[in-house]
């Protein structure tokens, strides 16, 4: 029975609209609610078939431009199995049979439409049945195909898959399961089922509890294989339930994660090793974004890995142009090495030595850049200091040789002046002698300055108080410097004392004050200060001449013009000066440095163009609490009492003037032009000779060899060693062969006579 108002989609192939309306009215009386369309050409038929779904096609047998046979053929050729009922006025039995053969479902005369309703009902019902059968067959086919695919996936899966019944017995395991654990289904059940493989029974209890509640459990577990090997797995178990919610099976999927875990541990160990490296090790992509940042990079640049990873290098680290050039070289050649200046988190510039390598993917395309960078800032600074020290040593060696010859020239002049003053009374002659003496002594002072930076100067060392020393310098500066320069003094009460030659240290401080004055032509502030400093190993490593210990620091600071870097680099070079010709020799700072070194100290300085300069003289501190500055002068020149002195020197002028001086002051003199002659004369007149005065640098037989020969002849011989090199080296050499008295050339008559007196009185 037809439900009232049942929809029916009807396609009419009919040239008569009246006939179509008559059929529609018949369908309505049969309780259908027809939705219909009428077509009468082939094109309209094709369009109607494509435009919507239909329940039945009612086709007229004869059309003026289109017959029923053609219409039926078009419908069936489209793949449609819609029921087709042919309705016609008159048609032969042969035509009806033919139309049924080509696909019509039934035939009805227009004069007998009473059969239309049951015919439509039957055909629509049978069409629906055909559709259901097709769908069922398709679903069965799809299910079979899906099952086949699932079976294939399970068979070829790399994971171990098992199906277990509610009693815990395995009903299925895939080949991967058998390959991993070594059991088939029967062997596994004989063992007690898959749960028997668990090493930790606590995991088995967790899975059982999960199955009873949520029906799902996932986690890591350790299981033992048939061979006894323990495998680390990621296990997932799902319960399969029936309609009543009761579990009917359990599906387990186990993934071997042992290799993954080992790889992760290896990567973690390698990352830890990279973090131990002192170098910065980084990986950035081709856009410059960091993907890896080790602890070494954190130490050098200050940013943590969390702050750096994901950021572009240009944002915070590098000079863009230099970095871009390096990156271009990496992309072109596959690698780059060189130096770059980078900025740290605390805004310091560091010089790095980089080795960059292009990393490619499995297809050979550029993927990233591995950068290994070393901080060479301190290394470059130490190299610069070492090269500067080498230059100073080379120049000093050359200057020392020249100074020795100059001393031999100036020595006779200075001693001759002393002798001439004893015999001359004419004021004009004495004035000329004073001029000669001043000029000669000025020349000797210049030689001393050369020797100061060449070999160092060794003078008498006294325990000095920094406050007293600086006050004396302050007094001189205030009296001689322009009033536009304000001199300040700052010395704490607890500053330590130190051993030093007061004359030389006066020279050091005055040299620095003069440089400060010249840096402040329009006036300024000059500050003299002292302080204590304990030098540790780190500070000593930054200054090659420093050693760990306690130092007194004497500082001379100004707020003058300062020095640009290129001038500061050469500040201590001898003969280097930025002053006008005639205003500076270029020996001031080199002499200052040499004096500080001779005292076991060192000098540091800092200078900023336009802001000023500060020099810090570091001198080893003494534990003594009191110090004395020298005072007093020699009232008169001491005389001899006929003692015989043997003078050995290769310079004739030195021998002559020394002999005249000694003779004038009560000594008898023998001379020798070299060491060999001197040893021979001493051997001949040993009993008569009281003291031997010998030069240390002579041809044929130098001073050291001569002294050894003399001491072999007479171990108690009194010897005065003299050298134009003023040298710690010469003095040490003389001490090494038993000589305790040493004088530096050029020496004055007063110095020579005082030395002779002291040595003779030591008997």
XYZ file of C-alpha atoms in Angstrom:
763
model
C 0.000 0.000 0.000
C 1.238 3.464 -0.939
C 1.675 5.945 1.873
C -0.432 9.032 1.399
C 1.450 11.796 -0.347
C 4.502 9.635 -1.184
C 6.972 11.535 -3.404
C 7.669 10.184 -6.838
C 10.198 11.713 -9.252
C 8.944 11.082 -12.796
C 10.718 11.836 -16.099
C 8.352 11.918 -19.104
C 9.671 11.269 -22.613
C 6.517 12.560 -24.293
C 5.607 15.010 -27.058
C 2.046 15.550 -25.755
C 1.691 17.727 -22.688
C -1.993 16.686 -22.377
C -1.083 13.007 -22.203
C 1.622 13.735 -19.630
C -0.863 15.711 -17.511
C -3.326 12.846 -17.691
C -0.698 10.398 -16.382
C 0.290 12.797 -13.605
C -3.340 13.063 -12.500
C -3.581 9.267 -12.437
C -0.505 9.087 -10.192
C -1.991 11.640 -7.817
C -5.150 9.578 -7.506
C -2.922 6.650 -6.588
C -1.662 8.612 -3.537
C 1.606 9.704 -5.181
C 2.871 13.248 -5.083
C 4.711 13.419 -8.394
C 7.631 15.727 -9.192
C 7.910 15.577 -12.960
C 9.574 16.925 -16.054
C 8.745 16.337 -19.724
C 11.370 16.071 -22.508
C 10.904 15.318 -26.200
C 14.418 15.553 -27.698
C 17.649 13.585 -27.227
C 19.520 16.655 -25.917
C 16.830 17.368 -23.307
C 16.890 13.734 -22.217
C 20.630 13.721 -21.667
C 20.435 16.992 -19.750
C 17.612 15.688 -17.516
C 19.495 12.481 -16.700
C 22.544 14.481 -15.594
C 20.652 17.169 -13.680
C 18.878 15.092 -10.971
C 17.860 11.690 -9.607
C 14.628 10.002 -10.928
C 12.438 7.196 -9.567
C 10.818 6.136 -12.870
C 10.859 7.007 -16.590
C 7.569 6.985 -18.547
C 8.262 6.942 -22.278
C 5.894 7.381 -25.258
C 6.431 4.779 -27.947
C 6.377 7.127 -30.940
C 7.709 10.678 -31.027
C 7.923 13.011 -34.018
C 11.713 13.559 -33.673
C 12.706 10.910 -31.172
C 11.474 7.277 -30.710
C 11.265 5.089 -27.589
C 13.996 2.663 -28.726
C 16.539 5.466 -29.000
C 15.486 6.882 -25.623
C 15.835 3.476 -23.925
C 19.274 2.953 -25.478
C 20.474 6.377 -24.213
C 19.247 5.679 -20.639
C 20.871 2.238 -20.462
C 24.092 3.500 -22.074
C 24.409 6.041 -19.247
C 24.667 3.144 -16.755
C 21.297 3.864 -15.151
C 18.973 0.964 -14.211
C 15.954 3.223 -13.645
C 12.655 1.459 -14.355
C 11.409 2.438 -17.855
C 7.683 1.950 -18.619
C 6.634 2.425 -22.246
C 3.167 4.063 -22.621
C 1.606 4.217 -26.064
C -1.718 4.392 -27.878
C -1.279 1.508 -30.382
C 1.810 -0.647 -30.908
C 2.525 -4.095 -32.332
C 3.485 -7.059 -30.236
C 6.849 -7.297 -32.044
C 7.676 -3.687 -31.121
C 6.847 -4.378 -27.464
C 9.149 -7.436 -27.411
C 11.932 -5.462 -29.041
C 11.689 -2.616 -26.501
C 11.733 -5.109 -23.614
C 14.860 -6.638 -25.097
C 16.731 -3.340 -25.267
C 15.950 -2.389 -21.660
C 12.321 -1.414 -21.100
C 10.860 -2.831 -17.905
C 7.141 -2.933 -18.904
C 4.526 -1.727 -21.422
C 1.175 0.020 -20.913
C -1.533 1.286 -23.253
C -2.757 4.831 -22.737
C -6.305 3.493 -22.904
C -5.686 1.293 -19.838
C -4.031 3.564 -17.235
C -5.692 1.638 -14.384
C -2.649 -0.698 -14.466
C -0.242 2.269 -14.060
C -0.262 2.502 -10.267
C 0.501 -1.170 -9.473
C 3.032 -1.243 -12.335
C 4.881 1.816 -10.961
C 4.748 0.375 -7.444
C 6.281 -2.888 -8.627
C 9.022 -1.330 -10.733
C 10.013 1.228 -8.083
C 10.108 -1.531 -5.449
C 12.221 -3.799 -7.641
C 14.583 -0.924 -8.511
C 15.043 -0.253 -4.809
C 15.801 -3.911 -4.264
C 18.365 -3.884 -7.032
C 20.044 -0.851 -5.476
C 20.182 -2.517 -2.040
C 21.707 -5.661 -3.519
C 24.333 -3.610 -5.337
C 25.166 -1.673 -2.181
C 25.416 -4.863 -0.170
C 27.681 -6.438 -2.727
C 29.811 -3.290 -2.871
C 30.027 -3.149 0.931
C 31.036 -6.783 1.060
C 33.658 -6.205 -1.576
C 34.937 -3.120 0.214
C 35.047 -4.983 3.509
C 36.955 -7.844 1.935
C 39.401 -5.406 0.390
C 39.786 -3.511 3.681
C 40.326 -6.754 5.579
C 42.893 -7.803 3.004
C 44.719 -4.509 3.384
C 44.595 -4.740 7.195
C 45.930 -8.286 7.074
C 48.707 -7.228 4.748
C 49.572 -4.241 6.968
C 49.655 -6.461 10.045
C 51.729 -9.097 8.262
C 54.319 -6.605 7.034
C 54.239 -4.220 10.024
C 57.566 -3.603 11.749
C 55.785 -3.359 15.118
C 55.018 -6.522 17.075
C 51.199 -7.003 17.047
C 49.272 -9.557 19.098
C 45.596 -10.322 19.802
C 44.834 -11.831 23.205
C 41.559 -13.308 24.465
C 40.054 -12.319 27.847
C 41.785 -15.305 29.472
C 45.193 -13.909 28.463
C 45.924 -16.444 25.714
C 47.278 -15.288 22.374
C 44.972 -15.943 19.437
C 47.137 -14.128 16.851
C 50.649 -12.713 16.550
C 52.184 -11.196 13.433
C 55.597 -12.145 11.978
C 57.275 -9.116 13.566
C 56.113 -10.367 16.983
C 57.553 -13.816 16.314
C 60.789 -12.341 14.992
C 61.254 -10.061 17.997
C 60.404 -12.462 20.823
C 61.152 -15.839 19.151
C 57.832 -17.557 20.005
C 54.902 -18.737 17.862
C 51.341 -18.708 19.249
C 51.508 -22.210 20.787
C 54.914 -21.613 22.390
C 53.801 -18.272 23.753
C 50.640 -19.756 25.308
C 52.640 -22.648 26.754
C 54.784 -20.063 28.479
C 51.697 -18.406 29.989
C 50.684 -15.924 27.296
C 52.168 -12.553 26.352
C 52.040 -11.301 29.966
C 54.770 -13.844 30.841
C 57.247 -11.795 28.812
C 57.039 -8.819 31.209
C 60.108 -8.389 33.401
C 58.471 -5.843 35.684
C 55.239 -7.360 36.976
C 54.208 -3.903 38.137
C 53.733 -2.968 34.478
C 51.542 -6.055 33.986
C 49.397 -4.961 36.922
C 49.102 -1.437 35.475
C 47.917 -2.747 32.112
C 45.340 -5.043 33.764
C 43.960 -2.125 35.808
C 43.771 0.069 32.706
C 41.898 -2.603 30.746
C 39.323 -2.864 33.536
C 38.657 0.888 33.467
C 39.474 2.873 30.310
C 40.323 -0.092 28.098
C 43.560 1.533 26.965
C 47.145 1.650 28.263
C 50.345 3.035 26.731
C 53.847 3.295 28.140
C 57.384 1.966 28.111
C 58.087 -1.578 29.212
C 60.980 -4.046 29.301
C 60.249 -7.555 27.934
C 62.484 -10.610 27.696
C 62.879 -12.521 24.425
C 63.305 -16.269 24.058
C 67.088 -15.819 23.764
C 67.176 -13.991 27.109
C 67.781 -10.561 25.583
C 65.895 -7.697 27.217
C 64.224 -5.284 24.775
C 62.941 -1.793 25.557
C 59.498 -1.227 24.023
C 56.785 1.372 23.733
C 53.608 -0.663 24.277
C 49.993 0.209 23.425
C 47.107 -2.081 24.476
C 43.458 -1.574 23.410
C 40.464 -3.553 24.646
C 37.909 -4.730 22.012
C 34.424 -4.764 23.552
C 31.052 -6.198 22.487
C 27.754 -4.334 22.412
C 27.307 -4.890 26.149
C 30.727 -3.287 26.836
C 32.388 -6.559 27.803
C 35.976 -7.100 26.545
C 36.173 -9.878 23.966
C 39.840 -9.387 22.995
C 42.907 -7.214 23.568
C 45.131 -5.860 20.803
C 48.739 -5.086 21.725
C 51.173 -3.116 19.540
C 54.824 -3.041 20.677
C 57.480 -0.746 19.115
C 61.136 -1.495 19.756
C 62.537 1.843 20.993
C 65.919 0.496 22.113
C 67.765 1.834 19.093
C 65.979 5.169 19.367
C 66.834 5.425 23.058
C 70.457 4.518 22.404
C 70.613 7.097 19.617
C 69.069 9.695 21.934
C 71.582 8.851 24.654
C 74.422 9.074 22.126
C 73.169 12.455 20.934
C 72.851 13.639 24.534
C 76.393 12.456 25.310
C 77.733 14.157 22.191
C 75.889 17.357 23.091
C 77.379 17.155 26.598
C 80.854 16.757 25.082
C 80.241 19.759 22.831
C 79.215 21.716 25.917
C 82.566 20.848 27.523
C 84.459 22.421 24.627
C 85.960 25.830 25.344
C 85.241 26.909 21.762
C 81.872 28.269 20.690
C 80.125 25.612 18.560
C 77.025 26.796 16.734
C 74.762 25.669 13.895
C 72.689 28.175 11.953
C 70.468 27.753 8.919
C 71.002 29.554 5.634
C 68.941 32.519 6.875
C 71.367 32.942 9.771
C 68.999 31.634 12.484
C 70.721 29.612 15.195
C 69.664 25.990 15.606
C 72.372 24.880 18.080
C 74.331 26.878 20.686
C 76.739 25.136 23.080
C 77.982 26.151 26.528
C 81.207 27.469 24.989
C 79.168 29.994 23.004
C 77.401 30.983 26.223
C 80.747 31.537 27.969
C 82.250 33.604 25.136
C 79.261 35.696 24.048
C 77.133 35.774 27.213
C 73.790 34.715 25.711
C 72.214 31.435 26.831
C 71.036 28.817 24.333
C 67.406 29.769 25.064
C 68.180 33.402 24.200
C 70.139 32.613 21.023
C 68.335 29.700 19.339
C 65.793 30.922 16.808
C 67.335 34.385 16.519
C 69.263 35.633 13.512
C 72.944 36.335 13.956
C 72.543 39.856 12.548
C 70.131 40.782 15.322
C 72.607 40.727 18.173
C 76.058 39.358 17.427
C 77.980 40.469 14.368
C 79.185 43.155 12.037
C 76.780 42.597 9.146
C 79.171 43.257 6.258
C 81.992 41.041 7.525
C 79.532 38.240 8.363
C 77.882 38.431 4.947
C 81.266 38.143 3.235
C 82.114 35.078 5.321
C 78.720 33.489 4.604
C 79.140 34.103 0.875
C 82.524 32.355 1.006
C 80.979 29.351 2.796
C 78.200 29.010 0.224
C 80.672 29.324 -2.654
C 83.555 27.161 -1.390
C 81.916 25.017 1.280
C 84.120 26.384 4.062
C 85.593 29.575 5.496
C 88.217 30.396 8.097
C 89.324 33.768 9.359
C 88.866 36.373 12.056
C 85.744 38.339 12.971
C 84.946 40.903 15.625
C 81.735 40.085 17.495
C 79.780 41.820 20.228
C 79.012 40.109 23.559
C 75.887 40.464 25.668
C 77.646 42.964 27.937
C 78.618 45.070 24.881
C 82.273 44.028 24.703
C 84.013 43.445 21.382
C 85.779 40.077 21.157
C 88.064 38.912 18.367
C 87.219 35.373 17.288
C 88.969 32.926 14.988
C 86.259 31.065 13.096
C 86.090 27.825 11.101
C 82.786 27.541 9.235
C 81.684 24.466 7.266
C 78.681 24.091 4.950
C 76.431 21.142 5.901
C 74.405 19.496 3.110
C 71.285 17.303 3.227
C 70.903 13.803 1.778
C 70.282 15.294 -1.659
C 73.466 17.371 -1.597
C 71.659 20.685 -1.157
C 73.005 23.260 1.374
C 71.145 22.937 4.664
C 73.044 24.734 7.426
C 76.413 26.082 8.555
C 78.492 24.575 11.365
C 80.605 27.267 13.037
C 83.454 26.619 15.499
C 84.837 29.856 16.945
C 87.700 30.547 19.369
C 88.085 33.717 21.426
C 91.589 35.006 20.571
C 91.248 38.457 22.134
C 93.738 37.775 24.942
C 96.038 35.840 22.610
C 96.306 38.781 20.213
C 96.940 41.180 23.091
C 99.720 38.979 24.497
C 101.254 38.580 21.028
C 101.269 42.351 20.638
C 102.970 42.763 24.000
C 105.529 40.076 23.151
C 106.359 41.659 19.779
C 106.713 45.056 21.449
C 109.097 43.511 23.994
C 111.125 41.920 21.177
C 111.418 45.277 19.413
C 112.569 46.901 22.639
C 115.145 44.163 23.216
C 116.556 44.451 19.693
C 116.805 48.234 19.858
C 118.273 47.975 23.345
C 121.035 45.649 22.208
C 122.018 48.064 19.440
C 121.822 51.085 21.741
C 123.889 49.351 24.418
C 126.795 48.833 22.052
C 126.747 52.463 20.975
C 126.526 53.652 24.577
C 129.623 51.668 25.542
C 131.738 53.518 22.986
C 130.250 56.889 23.956
C 131.127 56.268 27.603
C 134.740 55.664 26.619
C 134.696 59.035 24.824
C 133.042 60.973 27.653
C 134.958 59.403 30.538
C 138.334 61.072 29.912
C 136.641 64.453 29.387
C 134.839 64.336 32.751
C 137.907 63.202 34.698
C 140.160 65.711 32.869
C 137.888 68.549 33.978
C 138.370 67.553 37.607
C 142.167 67.608 37.146
C 142.220 70.907 35.279
C 140.192 72.608 38.006
C 143.007 71.797 40.456
C 145.589 73.714 38.392
C 143.584 76.634 36.928
C 142.721 79.835 38.770
C 141.657 82.167 35.917
C 137.865 82.740 36.246
C 137.368 82.660 32.466
C 139.249 79.376 32.197
C 137.212 77.916 35.038
C 134.014 79.106 33.331
C 135.077 77.331 30.140
C 135.815 74.196 32.176
C 132.339 74.389 33.739
C 130.829 74.594 30.249
C 132.843 71.578 29.133
C 131.876 69.685 32.274
C 128.165 70.487 31.900
C 128.173 69.419 28.256
C 130.074 66.217 29.017
C 127.780 65.350 31.902
C 124.750 66.095 29.734
C 126.122 63.684 27.176
C 126.713 61.104 29.907
C 123.137 61.541 31.118
C 121.862 60.961 27.592
C 123.925 57.768 27.424
C 122.429 56.704 30.756
C 118.962 57.204 29.311
C 119.882 55.014 26.347
C 121.238 52.372 28.716
C 118.129 52.658 30.858
C 115.841 51.234 28.187
C 118.614 49.085 26.663
C 119.789 47.074 29.656
C 118.241 48.680 32.733
C 119.960 50.706 35.434
C 121.083 49.327 38.740
C 121.574 51.937 41.435
C 121.561 51.996 45.226
C 118.284 50.649 46.610
C 116.740 52.089 49.761
C 113.464 51.448 51.531
C 111.185 54.228 50.258
C 107.928 55.731 51.430
C 105.527 56.446 48.496
C 104.015 59.478 50.240
C 107.366 61.202 50.714
C 108.485 60.406 47.160
C 105.288 61.774 45.618
C 105.324 64.897 47.796
C 108.814 65.762 46.550
C 107.688 65.310 42.937
C 104.559 67.383 43.650
C 106.736 70.211 45.033
C 108.943 70.249 41.903
C 105.920 70.154 39.587
C 104.107 72.981 41.361
C 107.194 75.192 41.211
C 107.975 74.541 37.533
C 104.687 73.771 35.756
C 102.210 76.446 34.558
C 99.746 77.593 37.202
C 96.906 76.515 34.920
C 97.728 72.901 35.826
C 96.243 71.847 39.168
C 98.351 69.201 40.915
C 96.508 66.836 43.251
C 98.027 64.273 45.634
C 96.237 61.209 47.035
C 98.192 58.708 49.142
C 96.390 56.534 51.713
C 97.999 56.049 55.113
C 98.240 52.279 54.789
C 100.188 52.256 51.511
C 103.138 49.841 51.609
C 106.842 50.735 51.303
C 109.165 49.439 48.597
C 112.857 49.189 47.744
C 114.100 51.542 45.045
C 116.641 54.022 43.792
C 115.134 57.420 44.706
C 117.001 59.286 41.946
C 115.777 56.921 39.257
C 112.213 56.911 40.554
C 112.220 60.710 40.647
C 113.172 60.512 36.973
C 110.322 58.080 36.291
C 107.678 60.281 37.914
C 109.002 63.515 36.440
C 109.068 61.977 32.929
C 105.421 61.018 33.314
C 104.502 64.442 34.743
C 106.240 66.254 31.849
C 104.283 64.145 29.339
C 101.081 64.971 31.211
C 101.945 68.687 31.137
C 102.522 68.559 27.371
C 99.124 66.850 26.936
C 97.410 69.813 28.702
C 98.657 72.964 26.897
C 95.598 74.926 28.026
C 95.747 73.642 31.596
C 94.053 70.809 33.386
C 94.294 68.457 36.339
C 97.337 66.329 37.188
C 96.783 63.677 39.863
C 99.571 61.854 41.717
C 98.460 58.856 43.777
C 99.667 55.619 45.319
C 97.970 52.416 46.341
C 98.386 48.751 47.165
C 97.709 45.904 44.729
C 97.874 42.155 45.147
C 98.569 40.597 41.734
C 97.024 37.171 41.232
C 97.777 34.547 38.580
C 95.098 35.859 36.226
C 96.375 39.425 36.332
C 99.933 38.131 35.840
C 98.833 36.113 32.810
C 97.505 39.300 31.210
C 100.802 41.146 31.803
C 103.877 39.088 30.837
C 106.205 41.135 33.070
C 104.051 40.772 36.194
C 104.385 38.041 38.806
C 101.901 37.135 41.534
C 102.590 39.080 44.713
C 102.192 42.446 46.452
C 102.877 45.688 44.576
C 102.885 49.396 45.333
C 101.232 51.282 42.460
C 102.367 54.860 41.712
C 99.897 56.591 39.386
C 100.203 59.727 37.274
C 96.883 60.702 35.667
C 95.841 63.699 33.584
C 92.709 64.880 31.807
C 94.550 66.027 28.709
C 94.371 65.143 25.030
C 94.984 61.391 25.447
C 96.544 59.081 22.874
C 94.923 57.446 19.846
C 95.416 53.654 19.574
C 98.166 53.896 16.933
C 100.230 56.180 19.202
C 99.551 54.121 22.356
C 100.820 51.047 20.514
C 104.273 52.639 20.154
C 104.365 54.666 23.381
C 107.371 52.878 24.903
C 109.444 52.645 21.708
C 112.750 54.527 22.062
C 113.124 57.604 19.864
C 109.409 57.576 19.026
C 107.779 60.910 19.822
C 104.811 62.951 18.691
C 106.347 66.213 19.916
C 107.833 68.859 17.685
C 111.484 68.619 16.658
C 113.678 69.861 19.494
C 111.045 69.333 22.189
C 111.453 65.607 22.773
C 114.020 62.844 22.304
C 111.594 59.919 22.445
C 113.568 58.395 25.345
C 111.380 59.492 28.264
C 108.905 56.612 28.371
C 111.441 53.998 27.258
C 113.729 55.083 30.108
C 110.804 55.029 32.521
C 109.944 51.482 31.470
C 113.549 50.319 31.811
C 113.834 51.762 35.338
C 110.581 50.070 36.382
C 111.839 46.762 35.006
C 115.188 47.152 36.774
C 113.219 47.451 40.021
C 111.375 44.203 39.276
C 108.218 46.079 38.331
C 106.164 46.890 35.258
C 104.044 49.708 33.823
C 100.473 49.741 32.542
C 98.548 52.637 31.111
C 95.177 53.545 29.704
C 94.438 56.461 27.441
C 91.285 57.792 25.809
C 91.525 60.473 23.115
C 90.044 63.699 24.448
C 89.684 62.401 28.018
C 93.207 61.863 29.293
C 95.845 59.287 30.212
C 96.773 57.374 33.354
C 100.132 55.617 33.848
C 100.476 53.061 36.657
C 103.981 52.104 37.810
C 103.880 48.778 39.693
C 106.818 48.161 42.072
C 107.275 45.115 44.358
C 106.253 45.973 47.909
C 108.418 45.340 50.984
C 107.212 44.165 54.361
C 109.414 46.729 56.151
C 107.503 49.610 57.727
C 110.044 52.413 57.580
C 111.918 53.996 54.711
C 114.649 56.590 54.367
C 115.423 58.910 51.507
C 119.125 59.503 50.849
C 120.738 62.750 51.842
C 124.159 64.345 52.224
C 127.053 64.926 49.796
C 130.720 64.218 49.763
C 132.436 67.181 51.337
C 135.784 66.659 49.655
C 137.517 64.164 47.416
C 139.353 61.432 49.368
C 143.114 61.052 48.766
C 145.394 58.072 48.650
C 148.575 57.414 50.595
C 150.919 56.125 47.949
C 149.055 52.877 47.216
C 149.759 51.326 43.813
C 146.785 50.869 41.437
C 146.972 48.747 38.251
C 144.666 50.260 35.561
C 143.736 47.815 32.725
C 141.778 49.362 29.813
C 142.009 49.091 26.030
C 141.148 52.790 25.565
C 144.335 54.919 25.743
C 142.430 58.059 26.730
C 140.771 56.248 29.634
C 144.120 54.891 30.840
C 145.766 58.296 30.580
C 143.132 60.368 32.374
C 142.607 57.724 35.058
C 146.325 57.593 35.722
C 146.570 61.400 35.936
C 143.619 61.553 38.334
C 144.993 58.886 40.634
C 148.448 60.430 40.559
C 146.980 63.845 41.459
C 145.256 62.394 44.506
C 148.159 60.504 46.037
C 148.213 57.131 44.286
C 150.915 55.407 42.267
C 149.705 53.996 38.950
C 150.621 51.166 36.554
C 148.700 50.800 33.257
C 148.047 47.923 30.840
C 146.345 48.087 27.409
C 144.662 44.671 27.605
C 144.046 41.789 29.948
C 147.083 39.784 28.982
C 149.443 42.697 29.658
C 147.638 43.398 32.914
C 148.011 39.803 34.172
C 151.709 39.859 33.251
C 152.347 43.122 35.138
C 150.411 41.872 38.158
C 152.432 38.662 38.231
C 155.636 40.748 38.137
C 154.574 43.371 40.745
C 152.060 41.401 42.822
C 153.500 42.407 46.154
C 153.444 46.113 45.268
C 149.962 46.397 43.655
C 147.193 47.157 46.179
C 144.177 47.331 43.821
C 143.408 46.386 40.190
C 140.957 48.575 38.175
C 139.914 46.672 35.023
C 137.497 47.279 32.188
C 135.045 44.434 31.535
C 134.946 44.766 27.731
C 138.340 44.435 26.073
C 139.753 42.620 23.074
C 142.152 39.638 23.340
C 141.314 38.922 26.989
C 138.108 40.457 28.350
C 137.517 41.517 31.935
C 136.033 38.247 33.172
C 138.959 36.158 31.905
C 141.428 38.709 33.247
C 139.832 38.632 36.703
C 139.927 34.831 36.808
C 143.614 34.850 35.913
C 144.348 37.431 38.601
C 142.479 35.488 41.299
C 144.448 32.367 40.400
C 147.652 34.312 40.978
C 146.294 35.803 44.214
C 142.887 34.734 45.598
C 142.917 37.801 47.888
C 143.474 40.314 45.092
C 141.305 43.478 45.329
C 139.625 44.214 42.012
C 137.344 47.028 40.834
C 135.402 46.105 37.688
C 134.227 48.895 35.353
C 131.975 48.816 32.279
C 130.306 51.280 29.974
C 127.220 49.012 29.784
C 126.115 49.855 33.324
C 124.829 46.600 33.340
C 123.214 44.236 35.590
C 124.812 41.730 33.257
C 128.305 43.180 33.671
C 127.948 43.451 37.430
C 126.629 39.907 37.642
C 129.491 38.689 35.472
C 131.980 40.404 37.723
C 130.283 38.934 40.801
C 130.469 35.524 39.197
C 134.270 35.647 39.171
C 134.580 36.945 42.716
C 134.483 40.731 42.236
C 132.320 42.598 44.768
C 133.083 46.185 43.676
C 131.716 47.591 40.429
C 131.570 51.106 38.932
C 129.786 52.212 35.793
C 131.493 54.215 33.044
C 131.760 57.107 32.611
C 132.658 57.616 36.258
C 133.746 60.834 37.927
C 136.916 61.328 39.871
C 134.837 61.502 43.039
C 133.230 58.139 42.317
C 136.566 56.495 41.552
C 138.333 57.941 44.576
C 135.458 57.042 46.933
C 135.412 53.478 45.616
C 139.174 53.120 46.136
C 138.914 54.506 49.668
C 136.069 52.106 50.612
C 137.877 49.085 49.223
C 141.169 49.943 50.932
C 139.447 50.600 54.238
C 137.776 47.217 54.065
C 141.090 45.546 54.961
